[in-house]
One Martini backbone bead per residue (centre of mass of N, CA, C, O) as a GRO file, in nm:
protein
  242
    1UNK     BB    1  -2.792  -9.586   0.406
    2UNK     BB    2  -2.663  -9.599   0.123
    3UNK     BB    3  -2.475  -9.419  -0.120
    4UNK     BB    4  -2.443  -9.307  -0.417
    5UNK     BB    5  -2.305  -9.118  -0.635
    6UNK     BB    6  -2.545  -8.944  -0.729
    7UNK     BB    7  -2.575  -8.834  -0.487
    8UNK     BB    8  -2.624  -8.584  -0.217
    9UNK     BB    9  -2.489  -8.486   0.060
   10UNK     BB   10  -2.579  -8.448   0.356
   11UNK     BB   11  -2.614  -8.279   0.557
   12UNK     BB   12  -2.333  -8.180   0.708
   13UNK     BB   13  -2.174  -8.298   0.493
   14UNK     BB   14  -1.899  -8.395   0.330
   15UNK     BB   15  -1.723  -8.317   0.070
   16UNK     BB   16  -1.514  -8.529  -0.098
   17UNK     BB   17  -1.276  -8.315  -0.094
   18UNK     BB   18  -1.285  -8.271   0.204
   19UNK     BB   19  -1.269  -8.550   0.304
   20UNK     BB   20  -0.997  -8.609   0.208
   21UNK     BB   21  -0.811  -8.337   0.302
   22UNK     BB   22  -0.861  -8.460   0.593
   23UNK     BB   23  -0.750  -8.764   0.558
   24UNK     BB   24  -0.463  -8.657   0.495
   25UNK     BB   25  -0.379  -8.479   0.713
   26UNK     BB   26  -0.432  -8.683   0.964
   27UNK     BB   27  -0.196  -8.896   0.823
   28UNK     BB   28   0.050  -8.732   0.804
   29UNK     BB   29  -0.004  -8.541   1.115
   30UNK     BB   30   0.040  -8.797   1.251
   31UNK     BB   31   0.221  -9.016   1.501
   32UNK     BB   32   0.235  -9.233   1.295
   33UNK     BB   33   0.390  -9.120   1.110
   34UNK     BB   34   0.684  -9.186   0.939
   35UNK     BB   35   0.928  -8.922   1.082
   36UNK     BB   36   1.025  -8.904   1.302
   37UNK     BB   37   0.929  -8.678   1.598
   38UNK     BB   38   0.989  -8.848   1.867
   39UNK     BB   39   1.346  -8.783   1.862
   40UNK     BB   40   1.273  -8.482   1.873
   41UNK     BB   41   1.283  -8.160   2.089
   42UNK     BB   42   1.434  -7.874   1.978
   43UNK     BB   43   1.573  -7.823   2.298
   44UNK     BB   44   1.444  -7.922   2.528
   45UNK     BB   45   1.636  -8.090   2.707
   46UNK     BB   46   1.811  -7.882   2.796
   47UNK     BB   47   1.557  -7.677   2.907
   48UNK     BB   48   1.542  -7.898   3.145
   49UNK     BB   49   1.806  -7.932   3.244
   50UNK     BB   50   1.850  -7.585   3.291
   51UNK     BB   51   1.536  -7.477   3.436
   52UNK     BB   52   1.382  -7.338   3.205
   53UNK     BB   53   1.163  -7.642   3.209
   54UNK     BB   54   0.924  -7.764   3.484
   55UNK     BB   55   0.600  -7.701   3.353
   56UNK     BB   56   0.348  -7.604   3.246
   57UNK     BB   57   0.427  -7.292   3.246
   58UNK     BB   58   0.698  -7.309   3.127
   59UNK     BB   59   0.614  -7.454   2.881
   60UNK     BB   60   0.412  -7.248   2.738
   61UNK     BB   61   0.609  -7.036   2.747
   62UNK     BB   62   0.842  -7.165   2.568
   63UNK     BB   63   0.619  -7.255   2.316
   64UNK     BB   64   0.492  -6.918   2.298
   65UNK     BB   65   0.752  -6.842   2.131
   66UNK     BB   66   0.854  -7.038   1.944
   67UNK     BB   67   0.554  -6.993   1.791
   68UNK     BB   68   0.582  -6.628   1.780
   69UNK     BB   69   0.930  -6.614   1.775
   70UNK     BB   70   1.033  -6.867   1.573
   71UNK     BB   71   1.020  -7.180   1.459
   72UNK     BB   72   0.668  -7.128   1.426
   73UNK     BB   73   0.683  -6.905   1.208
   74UNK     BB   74   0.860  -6.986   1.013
   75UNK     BB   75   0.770  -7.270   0.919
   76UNK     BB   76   0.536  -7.163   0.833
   77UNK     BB   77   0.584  -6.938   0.621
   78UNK     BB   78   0.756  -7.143   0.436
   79UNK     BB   79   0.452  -7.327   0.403
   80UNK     BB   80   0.308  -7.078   0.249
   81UNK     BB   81   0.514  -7.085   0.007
   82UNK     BB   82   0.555  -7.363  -0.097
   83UNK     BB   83   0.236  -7.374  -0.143
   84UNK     BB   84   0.214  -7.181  -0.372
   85UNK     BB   85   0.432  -7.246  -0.572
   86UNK     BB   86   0.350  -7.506  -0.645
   87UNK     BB   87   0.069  -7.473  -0.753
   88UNK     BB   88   0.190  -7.223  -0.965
   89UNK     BB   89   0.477  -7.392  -1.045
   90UNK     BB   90   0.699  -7.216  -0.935
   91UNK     BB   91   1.007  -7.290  -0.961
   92UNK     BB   92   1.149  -7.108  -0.884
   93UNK     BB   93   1.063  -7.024  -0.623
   94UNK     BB   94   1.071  -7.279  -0.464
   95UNK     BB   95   1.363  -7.284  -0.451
   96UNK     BB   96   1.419  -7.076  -0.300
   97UNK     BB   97   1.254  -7.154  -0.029
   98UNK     BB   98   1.407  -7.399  -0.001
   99UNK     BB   99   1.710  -7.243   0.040
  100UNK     BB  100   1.613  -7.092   0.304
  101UNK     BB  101   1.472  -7.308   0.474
  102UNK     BB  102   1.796  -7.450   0.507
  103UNK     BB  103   1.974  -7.157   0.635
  104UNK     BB  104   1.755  -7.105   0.905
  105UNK     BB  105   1.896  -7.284   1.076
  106UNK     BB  106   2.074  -7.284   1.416
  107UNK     BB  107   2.123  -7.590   1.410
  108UNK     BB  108   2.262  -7.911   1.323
  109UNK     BB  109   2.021  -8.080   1.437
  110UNK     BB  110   1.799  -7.939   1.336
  111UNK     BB  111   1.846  -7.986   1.049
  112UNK     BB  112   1.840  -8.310   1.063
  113UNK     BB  113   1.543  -8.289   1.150
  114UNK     BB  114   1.400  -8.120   0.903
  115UNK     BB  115   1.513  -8.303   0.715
  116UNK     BB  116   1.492  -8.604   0.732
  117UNK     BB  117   1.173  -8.537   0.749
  118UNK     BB  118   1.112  -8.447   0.503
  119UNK     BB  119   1.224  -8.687   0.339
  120UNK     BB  120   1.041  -8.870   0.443
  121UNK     BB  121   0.763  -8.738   0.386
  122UNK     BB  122   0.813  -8.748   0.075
  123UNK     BB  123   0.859  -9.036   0.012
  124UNK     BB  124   0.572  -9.166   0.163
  125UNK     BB  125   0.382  -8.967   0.014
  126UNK     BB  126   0.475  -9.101  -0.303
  127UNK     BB  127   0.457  -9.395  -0.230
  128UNK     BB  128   0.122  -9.381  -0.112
  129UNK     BB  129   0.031  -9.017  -0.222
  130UNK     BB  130   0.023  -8.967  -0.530
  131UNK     BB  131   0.051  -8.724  -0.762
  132UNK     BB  132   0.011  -8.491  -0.991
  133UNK     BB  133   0.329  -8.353  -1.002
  134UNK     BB  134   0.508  -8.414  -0.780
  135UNK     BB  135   0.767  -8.505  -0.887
  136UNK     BB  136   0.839  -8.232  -1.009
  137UNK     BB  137   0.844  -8.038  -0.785
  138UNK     BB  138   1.077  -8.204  -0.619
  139UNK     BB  139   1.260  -8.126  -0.841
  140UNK     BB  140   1.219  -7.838  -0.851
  141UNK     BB  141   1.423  -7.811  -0.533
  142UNK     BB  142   1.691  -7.983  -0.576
  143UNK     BB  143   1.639  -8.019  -0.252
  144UNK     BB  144   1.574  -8.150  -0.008
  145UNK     BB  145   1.326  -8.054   0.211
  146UNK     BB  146   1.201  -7.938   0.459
  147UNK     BB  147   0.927  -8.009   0.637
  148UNK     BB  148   0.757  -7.740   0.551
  149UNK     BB  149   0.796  -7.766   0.303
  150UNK     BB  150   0.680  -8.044   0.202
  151UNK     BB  151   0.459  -8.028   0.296
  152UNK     BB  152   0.350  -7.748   0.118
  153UNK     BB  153   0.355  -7.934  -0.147
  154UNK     BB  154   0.209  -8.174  -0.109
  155UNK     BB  155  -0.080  -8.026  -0.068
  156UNK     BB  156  -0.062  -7.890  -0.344
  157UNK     BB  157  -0.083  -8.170  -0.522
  158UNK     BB  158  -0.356  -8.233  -0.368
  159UNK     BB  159  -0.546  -7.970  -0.295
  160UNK     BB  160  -0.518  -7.887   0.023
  161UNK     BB  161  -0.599  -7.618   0.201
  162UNK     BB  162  -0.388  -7.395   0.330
  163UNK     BB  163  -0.575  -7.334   0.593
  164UNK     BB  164  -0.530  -7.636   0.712
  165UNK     BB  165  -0.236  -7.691   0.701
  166UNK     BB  166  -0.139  -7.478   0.909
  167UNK     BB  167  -0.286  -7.583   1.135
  168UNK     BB  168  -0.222  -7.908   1.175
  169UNK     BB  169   0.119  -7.819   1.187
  170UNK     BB  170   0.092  -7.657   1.421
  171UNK     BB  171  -0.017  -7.899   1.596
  172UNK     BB  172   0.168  -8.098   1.570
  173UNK     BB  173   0.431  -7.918   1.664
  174UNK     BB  174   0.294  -7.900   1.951
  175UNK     BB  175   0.260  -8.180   2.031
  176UNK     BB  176   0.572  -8.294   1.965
  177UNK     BB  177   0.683  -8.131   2.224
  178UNK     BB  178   0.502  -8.219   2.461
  179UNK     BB  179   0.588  -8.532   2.436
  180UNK     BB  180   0.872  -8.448   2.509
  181UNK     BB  181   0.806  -8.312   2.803
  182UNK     BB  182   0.667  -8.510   2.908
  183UNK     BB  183   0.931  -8.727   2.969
  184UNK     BB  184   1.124  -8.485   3.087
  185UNK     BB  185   1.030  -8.364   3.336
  186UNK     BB  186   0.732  -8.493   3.401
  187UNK     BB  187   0.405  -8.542   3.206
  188UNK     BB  188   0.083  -8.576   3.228
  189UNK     BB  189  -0.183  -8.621   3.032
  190UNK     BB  190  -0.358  -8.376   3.133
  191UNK     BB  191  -0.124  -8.164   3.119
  192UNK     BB  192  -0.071  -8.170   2.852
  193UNK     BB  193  -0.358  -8.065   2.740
  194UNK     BB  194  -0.367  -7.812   2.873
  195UNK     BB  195  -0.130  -7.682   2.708
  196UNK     BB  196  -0.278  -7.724   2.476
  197UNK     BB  197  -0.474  -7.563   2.487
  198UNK     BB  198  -0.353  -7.310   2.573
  199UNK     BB  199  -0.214  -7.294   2.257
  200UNK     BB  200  -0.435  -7.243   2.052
  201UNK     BB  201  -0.402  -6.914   1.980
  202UNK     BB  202  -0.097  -6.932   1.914
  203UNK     BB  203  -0.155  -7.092   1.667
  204UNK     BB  204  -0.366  -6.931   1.530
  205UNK     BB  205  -0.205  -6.666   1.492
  206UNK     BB  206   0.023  -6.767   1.341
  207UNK     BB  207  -0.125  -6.862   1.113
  208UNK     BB  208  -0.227  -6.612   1.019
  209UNK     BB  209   0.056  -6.453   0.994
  210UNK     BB  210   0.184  -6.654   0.770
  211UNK     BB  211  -0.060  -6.577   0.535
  212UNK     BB  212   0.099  -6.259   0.552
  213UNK     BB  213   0.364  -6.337   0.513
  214UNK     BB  214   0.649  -6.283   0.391
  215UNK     BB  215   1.016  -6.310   0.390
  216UNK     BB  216   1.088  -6.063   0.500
  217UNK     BB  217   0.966  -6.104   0.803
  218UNK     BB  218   1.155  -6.347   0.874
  219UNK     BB  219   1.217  -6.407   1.231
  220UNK     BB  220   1.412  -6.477   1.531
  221UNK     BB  221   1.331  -6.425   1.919
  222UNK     BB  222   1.522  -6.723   2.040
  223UNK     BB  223   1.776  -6.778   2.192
  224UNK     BB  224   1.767  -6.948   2.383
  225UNK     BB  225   1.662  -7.201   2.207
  226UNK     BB  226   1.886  -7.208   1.996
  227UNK     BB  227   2.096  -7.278   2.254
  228UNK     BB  228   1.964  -7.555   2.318
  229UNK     BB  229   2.036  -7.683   2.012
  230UNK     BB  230   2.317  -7.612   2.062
  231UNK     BB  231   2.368  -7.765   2.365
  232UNK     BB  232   2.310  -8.043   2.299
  233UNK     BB  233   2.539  -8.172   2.134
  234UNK     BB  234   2.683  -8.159   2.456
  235UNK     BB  235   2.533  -8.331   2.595
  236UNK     BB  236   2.538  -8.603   2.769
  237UNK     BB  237   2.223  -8.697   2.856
  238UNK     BB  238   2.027  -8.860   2.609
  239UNK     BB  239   1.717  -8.896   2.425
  240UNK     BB  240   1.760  -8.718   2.193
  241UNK     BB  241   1.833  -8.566   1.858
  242UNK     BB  242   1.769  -8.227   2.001
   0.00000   0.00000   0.00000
């Protein structure tokens, strides 16, 4: 029996706020959406080439580094601050973010990585699900913001609650790293969902700790990957753009 406007939802049933909220999550942060995640590895190709990413196990682990002491805990609070600026409108503080979170990336490809996506994500976004204040919000970043600002400005002007964007962005993040090691190991598909499954605390982890990190907290310690990132780009043979 179909629901009138009038009626209220059933029980267990998502209210209206929740169930768009969450629409729009799946939509923005799925595989389908085009921003080209599936063309970059963040430096996994190298670390597969160079022997230090072999299987699952050593997978799971240069994962859960990147994601609690790396790139994944970085752009986690960026998109936390990001979205509090937004919402609160706070044009000076989104500015600083979006300056700092495009300074702190570690190599050339990566930068190239993280704009590109954002630039996509932000054009596709206001062209498809454009909200009140988008528009503002995004010039007052002043230049196109990197992926993490750009998901938290975007949801913050959707009304979409920071803490279901922090665990979605970060499930997105560690799915296309799986995607990308999935074909350059390579595993099968069964292995691949082992590891995201091993990685749930770690995403859980990371998003708890970044809605609590100031910007000074942020830092990272995983120099390896970095290295990887700096040698994809003399790598001779690349499946990926990073």
């Amino acid at each position: 029996m179909l629901m009138t406007a009038n009626e209220p939802p059933a029980a267990g049933a998502l209210a209206d706020g929740e169930a768009a909220a969450l629409y729009r999550l799946m939509t923005w942060l799925s595989p389908a959406f085009p921003v080209g995640g599936f063309s970059y590895s963040s430096g996994l190709e190298w670390a597969v080439e160079a022997g230090d990413v072999t299987d699952t196990a050593t997978l799971a682990d240069w994962l859960d580094a990147m994601l609690g002491d790396g790139s994944g805990f970085c752009d986690a609070t960026f998109l936390v601050h990001a979205f509090r600026a937004a919402e609160a409108s706070d044009e000076a503080r989104l500015r600083d973010v979006v300056e700092l979170a495009a300074v702190f990336v570690p190599s050339r490809e990566r930068q190239l990585e993280t704009t590109t996506q954002g630039r996509a994500f932000t054009d596709i976004a206001r062209a498809a699900w454009d909200a009140r204040g988008l528009d503002a919000l995004v010039a007052a970043c002043g230049r196109p913001p990197v992926y993490p600002v750009a998901v938290g400005v975007v949801a913050a002007a959707h009304g979409v609650p920071l803490p279901a964007t922090l665990h979605a962005f970060l499930h997105a993040l560690v799915s296309n790293w799986i995607s990308a090691a999935s074909r350059l190991i390579p595993l099968g598909q069964t292995d691949s969902q082992r590891v995201l499954a091993a990685l749930e605390g770690a995403v859980v982890a990371t998003a708890n700790r970044a809605l609590h990190a100031t910007l000074d907290d942020l830092g990272s310690a995983t120099f390896r990957a970095d290295l990887a990132s700096l040698r994809h780009e003399t790598q001779y043979t690349r499946l990926f753009r990073s």
